[in-house]
PDB file of C-alpha atoms in Angstrom:
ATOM      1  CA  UNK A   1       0.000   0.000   0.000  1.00 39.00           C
ATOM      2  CA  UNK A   2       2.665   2.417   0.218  1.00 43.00           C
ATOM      3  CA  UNK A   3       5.328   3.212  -2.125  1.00 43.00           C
ATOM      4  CA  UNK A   4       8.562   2.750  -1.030  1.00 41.00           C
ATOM      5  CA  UNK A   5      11.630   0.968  -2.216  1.00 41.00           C
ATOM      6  CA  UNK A   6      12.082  -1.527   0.189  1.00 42.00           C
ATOM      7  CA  UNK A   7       9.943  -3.583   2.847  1.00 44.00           C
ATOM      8  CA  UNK A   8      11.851  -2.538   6.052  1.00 43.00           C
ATOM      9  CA  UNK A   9      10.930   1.311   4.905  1.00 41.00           C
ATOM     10  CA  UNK A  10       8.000   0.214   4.938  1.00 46.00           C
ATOM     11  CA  UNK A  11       8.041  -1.385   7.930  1.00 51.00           C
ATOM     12  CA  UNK A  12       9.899   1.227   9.804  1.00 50.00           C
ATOM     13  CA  UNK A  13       7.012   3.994   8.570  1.00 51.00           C
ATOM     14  CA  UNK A  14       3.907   1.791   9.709  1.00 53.00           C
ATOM     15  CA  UNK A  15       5.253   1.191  12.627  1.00 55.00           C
ATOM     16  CA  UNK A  16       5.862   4.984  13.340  1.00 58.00           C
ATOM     17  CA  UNK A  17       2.354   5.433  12.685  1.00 58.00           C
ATOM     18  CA  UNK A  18       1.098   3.244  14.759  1.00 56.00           C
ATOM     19  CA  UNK A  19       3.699   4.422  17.681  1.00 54.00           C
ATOM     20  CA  UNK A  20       2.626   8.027  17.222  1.00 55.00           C
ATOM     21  CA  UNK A  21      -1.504   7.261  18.513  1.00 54.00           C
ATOM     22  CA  UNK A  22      -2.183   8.197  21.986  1.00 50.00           C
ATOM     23  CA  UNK A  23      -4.131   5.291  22.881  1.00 49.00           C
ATOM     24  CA  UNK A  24      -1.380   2.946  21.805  1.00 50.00           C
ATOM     25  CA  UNK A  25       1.281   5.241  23.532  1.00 50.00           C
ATOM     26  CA  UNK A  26      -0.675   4.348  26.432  1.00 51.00           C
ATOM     27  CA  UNK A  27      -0.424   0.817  26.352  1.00 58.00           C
ATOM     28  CA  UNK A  28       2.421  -1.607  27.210  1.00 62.00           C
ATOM     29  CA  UNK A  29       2.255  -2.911  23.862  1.00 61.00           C
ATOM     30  CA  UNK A  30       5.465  -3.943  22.535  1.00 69.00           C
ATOM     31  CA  UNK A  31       7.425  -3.570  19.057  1.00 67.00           C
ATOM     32  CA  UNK A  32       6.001  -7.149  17.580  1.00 69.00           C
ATOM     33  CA  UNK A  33       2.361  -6.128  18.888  1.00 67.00           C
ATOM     34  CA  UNK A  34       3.040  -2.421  16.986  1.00 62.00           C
ATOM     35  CA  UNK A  35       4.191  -4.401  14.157  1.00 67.00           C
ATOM     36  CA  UNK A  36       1.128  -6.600  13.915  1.00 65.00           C
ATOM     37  CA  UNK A  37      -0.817  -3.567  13.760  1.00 65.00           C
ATOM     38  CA  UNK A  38       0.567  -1.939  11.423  1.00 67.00           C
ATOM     39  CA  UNK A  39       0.261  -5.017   9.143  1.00 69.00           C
ATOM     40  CA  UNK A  40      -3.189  -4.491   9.203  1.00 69.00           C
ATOM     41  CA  UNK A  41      -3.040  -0.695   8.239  1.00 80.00           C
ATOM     42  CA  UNK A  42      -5.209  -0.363   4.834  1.00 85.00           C
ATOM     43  CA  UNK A  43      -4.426   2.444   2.351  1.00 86.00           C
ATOM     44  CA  UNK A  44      -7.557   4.785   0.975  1.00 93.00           C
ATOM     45  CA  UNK A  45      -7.797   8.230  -0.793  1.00 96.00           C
ATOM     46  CA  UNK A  46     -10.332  10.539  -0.859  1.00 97.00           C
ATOM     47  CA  UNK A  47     -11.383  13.186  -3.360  1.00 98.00           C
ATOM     48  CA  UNK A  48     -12.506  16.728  -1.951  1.00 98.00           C
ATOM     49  CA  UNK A  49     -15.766  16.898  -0.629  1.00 97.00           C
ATOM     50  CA  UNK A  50     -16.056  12.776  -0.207  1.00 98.00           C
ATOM     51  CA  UNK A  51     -17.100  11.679   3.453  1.00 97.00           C
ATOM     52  CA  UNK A  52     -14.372   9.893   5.212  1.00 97.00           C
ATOM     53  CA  UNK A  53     -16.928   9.310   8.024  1.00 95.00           C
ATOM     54  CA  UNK A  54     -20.525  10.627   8.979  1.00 95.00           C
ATOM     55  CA  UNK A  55     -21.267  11.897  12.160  1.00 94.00           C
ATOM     56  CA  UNK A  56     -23.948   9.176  14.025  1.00 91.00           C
ATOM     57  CA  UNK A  57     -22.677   6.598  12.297  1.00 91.00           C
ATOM     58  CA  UNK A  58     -20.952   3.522  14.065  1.00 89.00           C
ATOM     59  CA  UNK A  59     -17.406   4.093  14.455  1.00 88.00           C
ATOM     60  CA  UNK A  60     -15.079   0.939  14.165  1.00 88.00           C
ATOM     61  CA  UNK A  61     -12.330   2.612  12.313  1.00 90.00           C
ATOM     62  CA  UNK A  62      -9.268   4.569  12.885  1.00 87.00           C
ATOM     63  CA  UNK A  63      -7.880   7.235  10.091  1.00 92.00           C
ATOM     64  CA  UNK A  64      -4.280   8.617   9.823  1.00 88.00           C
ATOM     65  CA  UNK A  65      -3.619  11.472   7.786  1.00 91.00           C
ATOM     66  CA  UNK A  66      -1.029  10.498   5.401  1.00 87.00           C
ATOM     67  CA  UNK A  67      -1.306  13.520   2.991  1.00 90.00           C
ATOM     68  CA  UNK A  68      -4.155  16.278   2.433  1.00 96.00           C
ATOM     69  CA  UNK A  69      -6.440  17.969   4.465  1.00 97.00           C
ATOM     70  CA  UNK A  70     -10.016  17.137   6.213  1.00 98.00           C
ATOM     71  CA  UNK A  71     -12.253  18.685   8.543  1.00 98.00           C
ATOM     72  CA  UNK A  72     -14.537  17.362  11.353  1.00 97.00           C
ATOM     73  CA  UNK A  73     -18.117  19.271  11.526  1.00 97.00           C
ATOM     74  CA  UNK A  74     -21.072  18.774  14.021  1.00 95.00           C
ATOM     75  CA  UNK A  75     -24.505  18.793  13.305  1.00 93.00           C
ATOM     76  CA  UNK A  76     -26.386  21.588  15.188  1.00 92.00           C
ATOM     77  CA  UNK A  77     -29.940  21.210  16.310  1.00 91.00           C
ATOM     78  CA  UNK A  78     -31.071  23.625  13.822  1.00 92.00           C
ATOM     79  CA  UNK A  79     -29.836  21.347  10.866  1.00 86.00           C
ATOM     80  CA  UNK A  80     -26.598  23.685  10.304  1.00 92.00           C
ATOM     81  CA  UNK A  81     -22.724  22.295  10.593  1.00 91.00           C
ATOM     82  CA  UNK A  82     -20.305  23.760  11.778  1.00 95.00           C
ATOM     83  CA  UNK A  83     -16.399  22.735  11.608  1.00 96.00           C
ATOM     84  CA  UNK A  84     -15.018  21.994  15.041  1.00 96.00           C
ATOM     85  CA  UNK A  85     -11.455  21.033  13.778  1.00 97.00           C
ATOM     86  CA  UNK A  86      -9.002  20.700  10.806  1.00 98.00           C
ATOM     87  CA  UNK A  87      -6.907  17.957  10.332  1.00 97.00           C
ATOM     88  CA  UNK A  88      -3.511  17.751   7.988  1.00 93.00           C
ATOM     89  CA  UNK A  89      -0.656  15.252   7.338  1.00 89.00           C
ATOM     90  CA  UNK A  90       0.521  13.470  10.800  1.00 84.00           C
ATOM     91  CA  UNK A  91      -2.853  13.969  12.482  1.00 89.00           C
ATOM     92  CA  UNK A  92      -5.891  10.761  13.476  1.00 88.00           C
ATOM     93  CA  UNK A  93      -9.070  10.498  13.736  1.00 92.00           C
ATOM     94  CA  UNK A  94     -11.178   7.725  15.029  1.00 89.00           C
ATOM     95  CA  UNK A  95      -8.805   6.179  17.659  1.00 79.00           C
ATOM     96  CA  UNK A  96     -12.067   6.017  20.170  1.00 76.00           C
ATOM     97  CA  UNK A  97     -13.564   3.871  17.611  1.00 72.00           C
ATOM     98  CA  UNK A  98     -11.219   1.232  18.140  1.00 69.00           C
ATOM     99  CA  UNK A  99     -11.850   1.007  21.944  1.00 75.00           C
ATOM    100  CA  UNK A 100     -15.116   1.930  22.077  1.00 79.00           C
ATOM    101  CA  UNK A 101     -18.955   0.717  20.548  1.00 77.00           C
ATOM    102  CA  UNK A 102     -19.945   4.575  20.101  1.00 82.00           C
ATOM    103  CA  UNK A 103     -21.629   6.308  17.222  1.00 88.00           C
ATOM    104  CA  UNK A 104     -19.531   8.782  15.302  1.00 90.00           C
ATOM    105  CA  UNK A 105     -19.228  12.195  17.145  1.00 90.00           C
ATOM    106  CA  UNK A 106     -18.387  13.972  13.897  1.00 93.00           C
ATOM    107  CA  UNK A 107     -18.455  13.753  10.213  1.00 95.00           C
ATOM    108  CA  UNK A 108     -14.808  14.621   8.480  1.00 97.00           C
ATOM    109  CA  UNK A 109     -14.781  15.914   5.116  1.00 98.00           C
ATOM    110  CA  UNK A 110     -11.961  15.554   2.554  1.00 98.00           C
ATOM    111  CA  UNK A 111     -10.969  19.092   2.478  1.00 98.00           C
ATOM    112  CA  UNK A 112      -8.490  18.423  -0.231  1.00 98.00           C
ATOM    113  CA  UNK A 113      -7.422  14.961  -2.158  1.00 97.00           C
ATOM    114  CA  UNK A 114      -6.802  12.990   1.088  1.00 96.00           C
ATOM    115  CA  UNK A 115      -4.741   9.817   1.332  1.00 93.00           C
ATOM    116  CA  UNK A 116      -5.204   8.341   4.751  1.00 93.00           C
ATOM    117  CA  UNK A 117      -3.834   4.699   6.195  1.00 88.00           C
ATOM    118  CA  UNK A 118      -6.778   2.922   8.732  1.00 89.00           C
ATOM    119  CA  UNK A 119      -6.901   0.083  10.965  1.00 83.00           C
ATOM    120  CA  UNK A 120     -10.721  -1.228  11.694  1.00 84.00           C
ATOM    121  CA  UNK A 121     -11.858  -2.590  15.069  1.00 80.00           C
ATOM    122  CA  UNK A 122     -11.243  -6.681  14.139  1.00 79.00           C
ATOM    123  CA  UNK A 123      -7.330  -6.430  13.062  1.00 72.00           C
ATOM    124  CA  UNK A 124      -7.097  -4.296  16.085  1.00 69.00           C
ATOM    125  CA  UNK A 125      -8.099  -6.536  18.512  1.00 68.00           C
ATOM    126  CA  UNK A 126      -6.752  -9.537  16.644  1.00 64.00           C
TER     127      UNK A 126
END
């Protein structure tokens, strides 16, 4: 799924992915759990305007920005959204999901041609 010239690149750059999420920070997981992780990491793009996720929806997926740029809104009770955050290269979404059987909070919007990496909740907890 990613492009580079060898496997241990590769290697080396999923596994920095998956090193850099909070809620595997605070784990005791070790290198060979990190690693089976980031096995599991599936590459997607997005064109602008496509929904990555909407909000109410269930959540069972994690999102890490590889390139572009999306934002989260929040339905209002009126029917209007507004954005409550921005997201660019290096930054997740979704990590909640993972750990927790909870609808979406927020949609995010492709704010530009996205390419994102995601784990769902089954290779996860495999």
């Amino acid at each position: 799924f990613f492009f580079f010239n060898d496997t241990a690149t590769t290697e080396i750059y999923t596994e920095q992915i998956v090193g850099s999420v909070r809620c595997v920070q605070e784990t005791d997981m070790d290198p060979y759990e990190r690693s089976k992780i980031a096995d599991a990491l599936r590459s997607q793009k997005f064109k602008i305007g496509e929904h990555i996720v909407r909000e109410g929806e269930k959540g069972d997926t994690f999102f890490f920005v590889e390139s572009g740029e999306a934002i989260a809104t929040k339905r209002r009770s009126n029917g209007n959204e507004d954005i409550v955050y921005e997201y660019k290269a290096g930054d997740y979404f979704g990590e909640l999901a993972l750990l927790r059987d909870m609808p979406r909070a927020a949609s995010i919007v492709a704010k530009s041609d996205l390419s994102v990496v995601s784990l769902d909740r089954n290779a996860f907890l495999r």
